Amino acid sequence: MAAETPQEFHLAVVDADRTPSPVTHLAQASGLSHRAIKDAMGKGAVWLERNGQVRRLRRHKAPLKAGDRLHLYYNPRVLEQQPPPATLIADEQAFSVWDKPPGMLSQGSKWGDHTSIVRYAELRLQRVGFLVHRLDRAASGLILVAHSKQAARHLTALFEQRRVQKTYRVRVHGCFPESPRDFDAELDGRTAISHARRLSFDLAGPSSLLEVRIKTGRRHQIRRHLAQAGYPVVGDRLYGSESEEQALQLRAVALRFELNGEHAYSLADDTAS
């Protein structure tokens, strides 16, 4: 198998009594070493399908049952990636608050989850993690990770009900108006509402530093609204210029919500400034 070629393997367990461990079973089918399979399992690239439910399989010697299916999604380029370190802002037991760095994913994919903030939180706090909202991979700043299904349900409901106040610092190209501006253009056929105000203007860019608050959480909402208005985010190669050399200047700097009392978290404005 070519070392850099992504491949998938899907194996049915017919006779569990005669089926070796998941590692051996996958190694025999794929031609990969036991070490490579164990590494892939630890990084979330192996899945167990049982009774119609699919979950990541990390235990090397997990017992198998007849009717199970093993799925291996092996992509060396994904597995070789190293997550940049995140910073723990607060551990509230039911949930934790992190400063996600640029380049870290909010959640994993079928190819692995070791570069995601959820897995990062699980490993460092030794508690199960659940994603309740997202930040773009290139963006940075505050993100919540729930540590129980109940907390995940409650936090997810707060986001869906627009009861979480989210504030961002964003640097954009151009001279943004001094007066605050609202954006309500639909995105992907759904309501999207953003409010932006200028904090400062740099003639050398020229560029403007904005404070942006959003009432909805559509995909790339801030980046798309600002680009549509003629003020693309600095470093945005997707909605701005492909020739951008800077990192994306979009940072989530504050979160405020009520969950068994008021919670408010903020970061120093140390980027996008």
PDB file of C-alpha atoms in Angstrom:
ATOM      1  CA  MET A   1       0.000   0.000   0.000  1.00  0.00           C
ATOM      2  CA  ALA A   2       1.324   3.443  -0.877  1.00  0.00           C
ATOM      3  CA  ALA A   3       2.445   5.156   2.315  1.00  0.00           C
ATOM      4  CA  GLU A   4       0.572   8.375   1.619  1.00  0.00           C
ATOM      5  CA  THR A   5      -2.594   6.916   0.113  1.00  0.00           C
ATOM      6  CA  PRO A   6      -5.769   7.217   2.206  1.00  0.00           C
ATOM      7  CA  GLN A   7      -7.588   3.905   2.363  1.00  0.00           C
ATOM      8  CA  GLU A   8     -10.689   2.484   3.997  1.00  0.00           C
ATOM      9  CA  PHE A   9     -11.203  -1.024   5.330  1.00  0.00           C
ATOM     10  CA  HIS A  10     -14.596  -2.422   6.369  1.00  0.00           C
ATOM     11  CA  LEU A  11     -14.593  -5.843   7.998  1.00  0.00           C
ATOM     12  CA  ALA A  12     -17.483  -8.025   9.171  1.00  0.00           C
ATOM     13  CA  VAL A  13     -17.123 -10.186  12.273  1.00  0.00           C
ATOM     14  CA  VAL A  14     -18.772 -13.504  11.459  1.00  0.00           C
ATOM     15  CA  ASP A  15     -17.441 -15.790  14.198  1.00  0.00           C
ATOM     16  CA  ALA A  16     -16.333 -13.805  17.226  1.00  0.00           C
ATOM     17  CA  ASP A  17     -14.833 -16.881  18.905  1.00  0.00           C
ATOM     18  CA  ARG A  18     -12.387 -17.300  16.046  1.00  0.00           C
ATOM     19  CA  THR A  19     -11.807 -13.632  15.366  1.00  0.00           C
ATOM     20  CA  PRO A  20      -8.544 -12.253  16.753  1.00  0.00           C
ATOM     21  CA  SER A  21      -8.330  -8.923  18.531  1.00  0.00           C
ATOM     22  CA  PRO A  22      -9.432  -5.826  16.600  1.00  0.00           C
ATOM     23  CA  VAL A  23      -5.791  -4.861  16.095  1.00  0.00           C
ATOM     24  CA  THR A  24      -4.808  -8.241  14.634  1.00  0.00           C
ATOM     25  CA  HIS A  25      -7.978  -8.443  12.553  1.00  0.00           C
ATOM     26  CA  LEU A  26      -7.373  -5.018  10.998  1.00  0.00           C
ATOM     27  CA  ALA A  27      -3.646  -5.636  10.529  1.00  0.00           C
ATOM     28  CA  GLN A  28      -4.319  -8.854   8.633  1.00  0.00           C
ATOM     29  CA  ALA A  29      -6.878  -7.171   6.389  1.00  0.00           C
ATOM     30  CA  SER A  30      -4.941  -3.992   5.711  1.00  0.00           C
ATOM     31  CA  GLY A  31      -1.336  -5.131   5.652  1.00  0.00           C
ATOM     32  CA  LEU A  32      -0.479  -2.458   8.197  1.00  0.00           C
ATOM     33  CA  SER A  33       1.629  -3.192  11.253  1.00  0.00           C
ATOM     34  CA  HIS A  34       0.109  -3.712  14.679  1.00  0.00           C
ATOM     35  CA  ARG A  35       1.857  -0.540  15.759  1.00  0.00           C
ATOM     36  CA  ALA A  36       0.245   1.450  12.947  1.00  0.00           C
ATOM     37  CA  ILE A  37      -3.200   0.077  13.808  1.00  0.00           C
ATOM     38  CA  LYS A  38      -2.792   0.920  17.504  1.00  0.00           C
ATOM     39  CA  ASP A  39      -1.699   4.427  16.604  1.00  0.00           C
ATOM     40  CA  ALA A  40      -4.737   4.835  14.336  1.00  0.00           C
ATOM     41  CA  MET A  41      -7.036   3.543  17.085  1.00  0.00           C
ATOM     42  CA  GLY A  42      -5.645   5.975  19.629  1.00  0.00           C
ATOM     43  CA  LYS A  43      -6.167   8.842  17.202  1.00  0.00           C
ATOM     44  CA  GLY A  44      -9.787   7.955  16.467  1.00  0.00           C
ATOM     45  CA  ALA A  45      -9.520   6.402  13.000  1.00  0.00           C
ATOM     46  CA  VAL A  46     -11.046   3.018  13.936  1.00  0.00           C
ATOM     47  CA  TRP A  47     -14.787   2.561  14.406  1.00  0.00           C
ATOM     48  CA  LEU A  48     -16.934  -0.246  15.767  1.00  0.00           C
ATOM     49  CA  GLU A  49     -20.423  -0.774  14.354  1.00  0.00           C
ATOM     50  CA  ARG A  50     -22.723  -2.801  16.591  1.00  0.00           C
ATOM     51  CA  ASN A  51     -26.523  -3.109  16.603  1.00  0.00           C
ATOM     52  CA  GLY A  52     -26.887  -0.162  14.258  1.00  0.00           C
ATOM     53  CA  GLN A  53     -24.702   2.150  16.343  1.00  0.00           C
ATOM     54  CA  VAL A  54     -21.243   3.334  15.333  1.00  0.00           C
ATOM     55  CA  ARG A  55     -18.602   4.647  17.735  1.00  0.00           C
ATOM     56  CA  ARG A  56     -14.868   5.132  17.801  1.00  0.00           C
ATOM     57  CA  LEU A  57     -12.947   2.108  19.048  1.00  0.00           C
ATOM     58  CA  ARG A  58      -9.796   2.859  21.037  1.00  0.00           C
ATOM     59  CA  ARG A  59      -9.309  -0.291  23.156  1.00  0.00           C
ATOM     60  CA  HIS A  60      -6.743  -2.554  21.531  1.00  0.00           C
ATOM     61  CA  LYS A  61      -8.204  -5.725  23.038  1.00  0.00           C
ATOM     62  CA  ALA A  62     -11.885  -4.846  22.999  1.00  0.00           C
ATOM     63  CA  PRO A  63     -13.999  -8.030  22.702  1.00  0.00           C
ATOM     64  CA  LEU A  64     -15.903  -8.434  19.455  1.00  0.00           C
ATOM     65  CA  LYS A  65     -19.305 -10.001  18.828  1.00  0.00           C
ATOM     66  CA  ALA A  66     -20.748 -11.803  15.835  1.00  0.00           C
ATOM     67  CA  GLY A  67     -22.409  -9.249  13.611  1.00  0.00           C
ATOM     68  CA  ASP A  68     -19.971  -6.473  14.491  1.00  0.00           C
ATOM     69  CA  ARG A  69     -18.276  -4.476  11.760  1.00  0.00           C
ATOM     70  CA  LEU A  70     -14.884  -2.808  12.039  1.00  0.00           C
ATOM     71  CA  HIS A  71     -14.091   0.301  10.028  1.00  0.00           C
ATOM     72  CA  LEU A  72     -10.592   1.685   9.552  1.00  0.00           C
ATOM     73  CA  TYR A  73     -10.110   5.068   7.868  1.00  0.00           C
ATOM     74  CA  TYR A  74      -6.368   5.281   7.359  1.00  0.00           C
ATOM     75  CA  ASN A  75      -4.905   8.535   6.116  1.00  0.00           C
ATOM     76  CA  PRO A  76      -1.216   8.935   7.006  1.00  0.00           C
ATOM     77  CA  ARG A  77      -1.286  12.686   6.431  1.00  0.00           C
ATOM     78  CA  VAL A  78      -4.097  13.120   8.946  1.00  0.00           C
ATOM     79  CA  LEU A  79      -2.562  10.756  11.498  1.00  0.00           C
ATOM     80  CA  GLU A  80       0.819  12.495  11.322  1.00  0.00           C
ATOM     81  CA  GLN A  81      -0.667  15.871  12.237  1.00  0.00           C
ATOM     82  CA  GLN A  82       0.139  17.199  15.707  1.00  0.00           C
ATOM     83  CA  PRO A  83      -2.430  19.393  17.449  1.00  0.00           C
ATOM     84  CA  PRO A  84      -1.178  22.780  18.634  1.00  0.00           C
ATOM     85  CA  PRO A  85      -1.647  23.176  22.409  1.00  0.00           C
ATOM     86  CA  ALA A  86      -4.831  24.755  23.720  1.00  0.00           C
ATOM     87  CA  THR A  87      -5.079  26.693  26.988  1.00  0.00           C
ATOM     88  CA  LEU A  88      -7.545  25.767  29.715  1.00  0.00           C
ATOM     89  CA  ILE A  89      -9.424  28.885  30.810  1.00  0.00           C
ATOM     90  CA  ALA A  90     -11.842  27.299  33.288  1.00  0.00           C
ATOM     91  CA  ASP A  91     -12.823  23.819  34.425  1.00  0.00           C
ATOM     92  CA  GLU A  92     -16.406  23.929  35.654  1.00  0.00           C
ATOM     93  CA  GLN A  93     -16.613  20.105  35.923  1.00  0.00           C
ATOM     94  CA  ALA A  94     -19.807  19.893  33.849  1.00  0.00           C
ATOM     95  CA  PHE A  95     -18.033  21.789  31.094  1.00  0.00           C
ATOM     96  CA  SER A  96     -14.666  23.368  30.407  1.00  0.00           C
ATOM     97  CA  VAL A  97     -13.655  26.560  28.631  1.00  0.00           C
ATOM     98  CA  TRP A  98     -10.632  26.627  26.346  1.00  0.00           C
ATOM     99  CA  ASP A  99      -8.628  29.059  24.285  1.00  0.00           C
ATOM    100  CA  LYS A 100      -8.459  27.178  20.985  1.00  0.00           C
ATOM    101  CA  PRO A 101      -5.386  28.008  18.888  1.00  0.00           C
ATOM    102  CA  PRO A 102      -5.469  28.486  15.111  1.00  0.00           C
ATOM    103  CA  GLY A 103      -5.092  25.183  13.321  1.00  0.00           C
ATOM    104  CA  MET A 104      -6.932  23.083  15.905  1.00  0.00           C
ATOM    105  CA  LEU A 105     -10.222  21.529  14.818  1.00  0.00           C
ATOM    106  CA  SER A 106     -13.415  21.882  16.803  1.00  0.00           C
ATOM    107  CA  GLN A 107     -14.265  18.232  16.167  1.00  0.00           C
ATOM    108  CA  GLY A 108     -12.710  15.291  14.393  1.00  0.00           C
ATOM    109  CA  SER A 109     -13.734  13.363  11.304  1.00  0.00           C
ATOM    110  CA  LYS A 110     -13.928   9.691  10.440  1.00  0.00           C
ATOM    111  CA  TRP A 111     -10.186   9.874   9.713  1.00  0.00           C
ATOM    112  CA  GLY A 112      -9.320  10.841  13.290  1.00  0.00           C
ATOM    113  CA  ASP A 113     -10.017  13.224  16.148  1.00  0.00           C
ATOM    114  CA  HIS A 114      -6.625  13.695  17.797  1.00  0.00           C
ATOM    115  CA  THR A 115      -6.278  17.262  16.475  1.00  0.00           C
ATOM    116  CA  SER A 116      -9.667  18.377  17.828  1.00  0.00           C
ATOM    117  CA  ILE A 117     -10.337  20.470  20.922  1.00  0.00           C
ATOM    118  CA  VAL A 118     -12.801  17.851  22.210  1.00  0.00           C
ATOM    119  CA  ARG A 119     -10.210  15.078  22.225  1.00  0.00           C
ATOM    120  CA  TYR A 120      -7.592  17.459  23.592  1.00  0.00           C
ATOM    121  CA  ALA A 121      -9.904  18.248  26.513  1.00  0.00           C
ATOM    122  CA  GLU A 122     -10.703  14.578  27.098  1.00  0.00           C
ATOM    123  CA  LEU A 123      -7.050  13.620  27.356  1.00  0.00           C
ATOM    124  CA  ARG A 124      -6.074  16.473  29.643  1.00  0.00           C
ATOM    125  CA  LEU A 125      -9.063  16.356  31.971  1.00  0.00           C
ATOM    126  CA  GLN A 126      -9.626  12.592  31.774  1.00  0.00           C
ATOM    127  CA  ARG A 127     -13.360  13.069  31.188  1.00  0.00           C
ATOM    128  CA  VAL A 128     -15.565  12.368  28.206  1.00  0.00           C
ATOM    129  CA  GLY A 129     -16.104  15.414  26.002  1.00  0.00           C
ATOM    130  CA  PHE A 130     -18.974  16.640  23.841  1.00  0.00           C
ATOM    131  CA  LEU A 131     -18.908  19.440  21.276  1.00  0.00           C
ATOM    132  CA  VAL A 132     -21.626  22.075  21.751  1.00  0.00           C
ATOM    133  CA  HIS A 133     -20.492  24.783  19.299  1.00  0.00           C
ATOM    134  CA  ARG A 134     -17.728  25.392  16.778  1.00  0.00           C
ATOM    135  CA  LEU A 135     -14.934  27.714  15.785  1.00  0.00           C
ATOM    136  CA  ASP A 136     -13.399  27.665  12.324  1.00  0.00           C
ATOM    137  CA  ARG A 137     -10.141  25.761  12.183  1.00  0.00           C
ATOM    138  CA  ALA A 138      -8.211  28.912  11.261  1.00  0.00           C
ATOM    139  CA  ALA A 139      -9.906  30.985  13.983  1.00  0.00           C
ATOM    140  CA  SER A 140      -8.894  31.096  17.629  1.00  0.00           C
ATOM    141  CA  GLY A 141     -10.406  31.862  20.987  1.00  0.00           C
ATOM    142  CA  LEU A 142     -12.997  30.704  23.492  1.00  0.00           C
ATOM    143  CA  ILE A 143     -14.778  27.417  22.967  1.00  0.00           C
ATOM    144  CA  LEU A 144     -16.813  25.234  25.346  1.00  0.00           C
ATOM    145  CA  VAL A 145     -16.536  21.465  25.780  1.00  0.00           C
ATOM    146  CA  ALA A 146     -19.293  19.676  27.734  1.00  0.00           C
ATOM    147  CA  HIS A 147     -18.360  16.744  29.971  1.00  0.00           C
ATOM    148  CA  SER A 148     -21.712  15.021  30.360  1.00  0.00           C
ATOM    149  CA  LYS A 149     -24.633  14.348  28.073  1.00  0.00           C
ATOM    150  CA  GLN A 150     -26.854  16.466  30.304  1.00  0.00           C
ATOM    151  CA  ALA A 151     -24.497  19.439  30.149  1.00  0.00           C
ATOM    152  CA  ALA A 152     -24.169  18.992  26.392  1.00  0.00           C
ATOM    153  CA  ARG A 153     -27.953  19.093  25.978  1.00  0.00           C
ATOM    154  CA  HIS A 154     -28.319  22.201  28.136  1.00  0.00           C
ATOM    155  CA  LEU A 155     -25.467  24.097  26.489  1.00  0.00           C
ATOM    156  CA  THR A 156     -26.556  23.117  22.995  1.00  0.00           C
ATOM    157  CA  ALA A 157     -30.060  24.360  23.791  1.00  0.00           C
ATOM    158  CA  LEU A 158     -28.652  27.715  24.943  1.00  0.00           C
ATOM    159  CA  PHE A 159     -26.835  28.160  21.639  1.00  0.00           C
ATOM    160  CA  GLU A 160     -29.891  27.098  19.632  1.00  0.00           C
ATOM    161  CA  GLN A 161     -32.096  29.512  21.601  1.00  0.00           C
ATOM    162  CA  ARG A 162     -29.570  32.335  21.021  1.00  0.00           C
ATOM    163  CA  ARG A 163     -29.036  32.763  24.758  1.00  0.00           C
ATOM    164  CA  VAL A 164     -25.241  32.797  24.529  1.00  0.00           C
ATOM    165  CA  GLN A 165     -23.593  36.159  23.916  1.00  0.00           C
ATOM    166  CA  LYS A 166     -20.544  35.676  21.694  1.00  0.00           C
ATOM    167  CA  THR A 167     -18.041  38.450  21.065  1.00  0.00           C
ATOM    168  CA  TYR A 168     -15.193  38.432  18.559  1.00  0.00           C
ATOM    169  CA  ARG A 169     -12.232  40.657  17.692  1.00  0.00           C
ATOM    170  CA  VAL A 170     -11.773  40.767  13.935  1.00  0.00           C
ATOM    171  CA  ARG A 171      -9.334  42.698  11.752  1.00  0.00           C
ATOM    172  CA  VAL A 172     -10.621  43.459   8.266  1.00  0.00           C
ATOM    173  CA  HIS A 173      -9.198  45.071   5.166  1.00  0.00           C
ATOM    174  CA  GLY A 174     -10.342  48.630   4.465  1.00  0.00           C
ATOM    175  CA  CYS A 175     -11.816  51.485   6.428  1.00  0.00           C
ATOM    176  CA  PHE A 176     -14.909  50.176   8.192  1.00  0.00           C
ATOM    177  CA  PRO A 177     -17.506  52.898   8.964  1.00  0.00           C
ATOM    178  CA  GLU A 178     -17.312  54.556  12.355  1.00  0.00           C
ATOM    179  CA  SER A 179     -20.994  53.903  13.008  1.00  0.00           C
ATOM    180  CA  PRO A 180     -21.956  50.374  14.126  1.00  0.00           C
ATOM    181  CA  ARG A 181     -23.367  48.221  11.370  1.00  0.00           C
ATOM    182  CA  ASP A 182     -25.819  45.302  11.384  1.00  0.00           C
ATOM    183  CA  PHE A 183     -25.703  42.419   8.914  1.00  0.00           C
ATOM    184  CA  ASP A 184     -28.768  40.255   8.351  1.00  0.00           C
ATOM    185  CA  ALA A 185     -28.183  38.704   4.917  1.00  0.00           C
ATOM    186  CA  GLU A 186     -29.322  35.085   4.914  1.00  0.00           C
ATOM    187  CA  LEU A 187     -26.624  32.454   4.632  1.00  0.00           C
ATOM    188  CA  ASP A 188     -27.444  29.116   3.015  1.00  0.00           C
ATOM    189  CA  GLY A 189     -31.124  30.033   3.157  1.00  0.00           C
ATOM    190  CA  ARG A 190     -31.105  30.583   6.926  1.00  0.00           C
ATOM    191  CA  THR A 191     -31.329  33.688   9.084  1.00  0.00           C
ATOM    192  CA  ALA A 192     -27.929  35.099  10.038  1.00  0.00           C
ATOM    193  CA  ILE A 193     -27.470  38.173  12.227  1.00  0.00           C
ATOM    194  CA  SER A 194     -24.181  39.915  13.008  1.00  0.00           C
ATOM    195  CA  HIS A 195     -23.445  43.271  14.663  1.00  0.00           C
ATOM    196  CA  ALA A 196     -20.084  44.997  14.114  1.00  0.00           C
ATOM    197  CA  ARG A 197     -18.510  48.181  15.420  1.00  0.00           C
ATOM    198  CA  ARG A 198     -15.128  49.653  14.700  1.00  0.00           C
ATOM    199  CA  LEU A 199     -12.609  49.799  17.530  1.00  0.00           C
ATOM    200  CA  SER A 200      -9.702  51.324  15.629  1.00  0.00           C
ATOM    201  CA  PHE A 201      -8.417  52.092  12.152  1.00  0.00           C
ATOM    202  CA  ASP A 202      -4.894  51.547  10.826  1.00  0.00           C
ATOM    203  CA  LEU A 203      -4.091  53.724   7.835  1.00  0.00           C
ATOM    204  CA  ALA A 204      -0.998  51.665   7.002  1.00  0.00           C
ATOM    205  CA  GLY A 205      -3.078  48.657   5.943  1.00  0.00           C
ATOM    206  CA  PRO A 206      -5.451  50.090   5.554  1.00  0.00           C
ATOM    207  CA  SER A 207      -7.332  47.882   8.007  1.00  0.00           C
ATOM    208  CA  SER A 208      -9.907  48.153  10.783  1.00  0.00           C
ATOM    209  CA  LEU A 209     -10.192  46.336  14.084  1.00  0.00           C
ATOM    210  CA  LEU A 210     -13.801  45.377  14.824  1.00  0.00           C
ATOM    211  CA  GLU A 211     -15.802  44.004  17.679  1.00  0.00           C
ATOM    212  CA  VAL A 212     -18.391  41.610  16.277  1.00  0.00           C
ATOM    213  CA  ARG A 213     -21.289  39.965  18.080  1.00  0.00           C
ATOM    214  CA  ILE A 214     -23.426  37.317  16.457  1.00  0.00           C
ATOM    215  CA  LYS A 215     -26.930  36.157  17.351  1.00  0.00           C
ATOM    216  CA  THR A 216     -26.776  33.107  15.080  1.00  0.00           C
ATOM    217  CA  GLY A 217     -24.029  30.623  14.327  1.00  0.00           C
ATOM    218  CA  ARG A 218     -24.026  29.903  10.610  1.00  0.00           C
ATOM    219  CA  ARG A 219     -21.029  28.427   8.858  1.00  0.00           C
ATOM    220  CA  HIS A 220     -18.312  31.080   8.443  1.00  0.00           C
ATOM    221  CA  GLN A 221     -20.947  33.685   9.314  1.00  0.00           C
ATOM    222  CA  ILE A 222     -18.634  36.557  10.292  1.00  0.00           C
ATOM    223  CA  ARG A 223     -16.242  35.948   7.416  1.00  0.00           C
ATOM    224  CA  ARG A 224     -19.038  35.768   4.842  1.00  0.00           C
ATOM    225  CA  HIS A 225     -20.987  38.781   6.101  1.00  0.00           C
ATOM    226  CA  LEU A 226     -17.907  40.984   6.185  1.00  0.00           C
ATOM    227  CA  ALA A 227     -16.619  39.790   2.812  1.00  0.00           C
ATOM    228  CA  GLN A 228     -20.019  40.428   1.220  1.00  0.00           C
ATOM    229  CA  ALA A 229     -19.918  43.965   2.598  1.00  0.00           C
ATOM    230  CA  GLY A 230     -16.496  44.590   1.080  1.00  0.00           C
ATOM    231  CA  TYR A 231     -14.443  44.168   4.263  1.00  0.00           C
ATOM    232  CA  PRO A 232     -12.837  40.696   4.072  1.00  0.00           C
ATOM    233  CA  VAL A 233     -11.144  39.438   7.211  1.00  0.00           C
ATOM    234  CA  VAL A 234      -7.370  39.748   7.129  1.00  0.00           C
ATOM    235  CA  GLY A 235      -5.874  36.332   6.462  1.00  0.00           C
ATOM    236  CA  ASP A 236      -9.065  34.899   4.954  1.00  0.00           C
ATOM    237  CA  ARG A 237      -8.004  32.936   1.872  1.00  0.00           C
ATOM    238  CA  LEU A 238     -11.474  31.472   1.369  1.00  0.00           C
ATOM    239  CA  TYR A 239     -13.640  34.603   1.174  1.00  0.00           C
ATOM    240  CA  GLY A 240     -10.885  37.171   0.706  1.00  0.00           C
ATOM    241  CA  SER A 241      -7.715  36.932  -1.359  1.00  0.00           C
ATOM    242  CA  GLU A 242      -5.996  33.615  -2.034  1.00  0.00           C
ATOM    243  CA  SER A 243      -2.685  35.465  -1.824  1.00  0.00           C
ATOM    244  CA  GLU A 244      -3.165  36.291   1.868  1.00  0.00           C
ATOM    245  CA  GLU A 245      -0.043  35.472   3.866  1.00  0.00           C
ATOM    246  CA  GLN A 246      -1.183  36.331   7.396  1.00  0.00           C
ATOM    247  CA  ALA A 247      -3.052  34.025   9.739  1.00  0.00           C
ATOM    248  CA  LEU A 248      -6.804  34.550   9.951  1.00  0.00           C
ATOM    249  CA  GLN A 249      -7.420  37.548  12.193  1.00  0.00           C
ATOM    250  CA  LEU A 250     -10.607  36.329  13.872  1.00  0.00           C
ATOM    251  CA  ARG A 251     -10.670  35.583  17.579  1.00  0.00           C
ATOM    252  CA  ALA A 252     -13.524  34.687  19.944  1.00  0.00           C
ATOM    253  CA  VAL A 253     -12.780  36.842  22.985  1.00  0.00           C
ATOM    254  CA  ALA A 254     -15.877  36.636  25.195  1.00  0.00           C
ATOM    255  CA  LEU A 255     -18.732  34.273  26.088  1.00  0.00           C
ATOM    256  CA  ARG A 256     -21.614  34.996  28.430  1.00  0.00           C
ATOM    257  CA  PHE A 257     -24.559  32.746  29.313  1.00  0.00           C
ATOM    258  CA  GLU A 258     -26.687  31.501  32.195  1.00  0.00           C
ATOM    259  CA  LEU A 259     -26.480  27.862  33.239  1.00  0.00           C
ATOM    260  CA  ASN A 260     -27.238  27.338  36.930  1.00  0.00           C
ATOM    261  CA  GLY A 261     -26.030  30.871  37.435  1.00  0.00           C
ATOM    262  CA  GLU A 262     -24.314  33.399  35.199  1.00  0.00           C
ATOM    263  CA  HIS A 263     -21.076  32.467  33.463  1.00  0.00           C
ATOM    264  CA  ALA A 264     -18.843  34.982  31.728  1.00  0.00           C
ATOM    265  CA  TYR A 265     -15.410  34.398  30.236  1.00  0.00           C
ATOM    266  CA  SER A 266     -13.138  36.761  28.347  1.00  0.00           C
ATOM    267  CA  LEU A 267      -9.682  36.865  26.830  1.00  0.00           C
ATOM    268  CA  ALA A 268      -7.206  39.681  26.584  1.00  0.00           C
ATOM    269  CA  ASP A 269      -7.208  41.261  23.155  1.00  0.00           C
ATOM    270  CA  ASP A 270      -3.805  39.815  22.273  1.00  0.00           C
ATOM    271  CA  THR A 271      -4.467  38.975  18.620  1.00  0.00           C
ATOM    272  CA  ALA A 272      -6.236  40.627  15.698  1.00  0.00           C
ATOM    273  CA  SER A 273      -4.982  43.934  17.062  1.00  0.00           C
TER     274      SER A 273
END
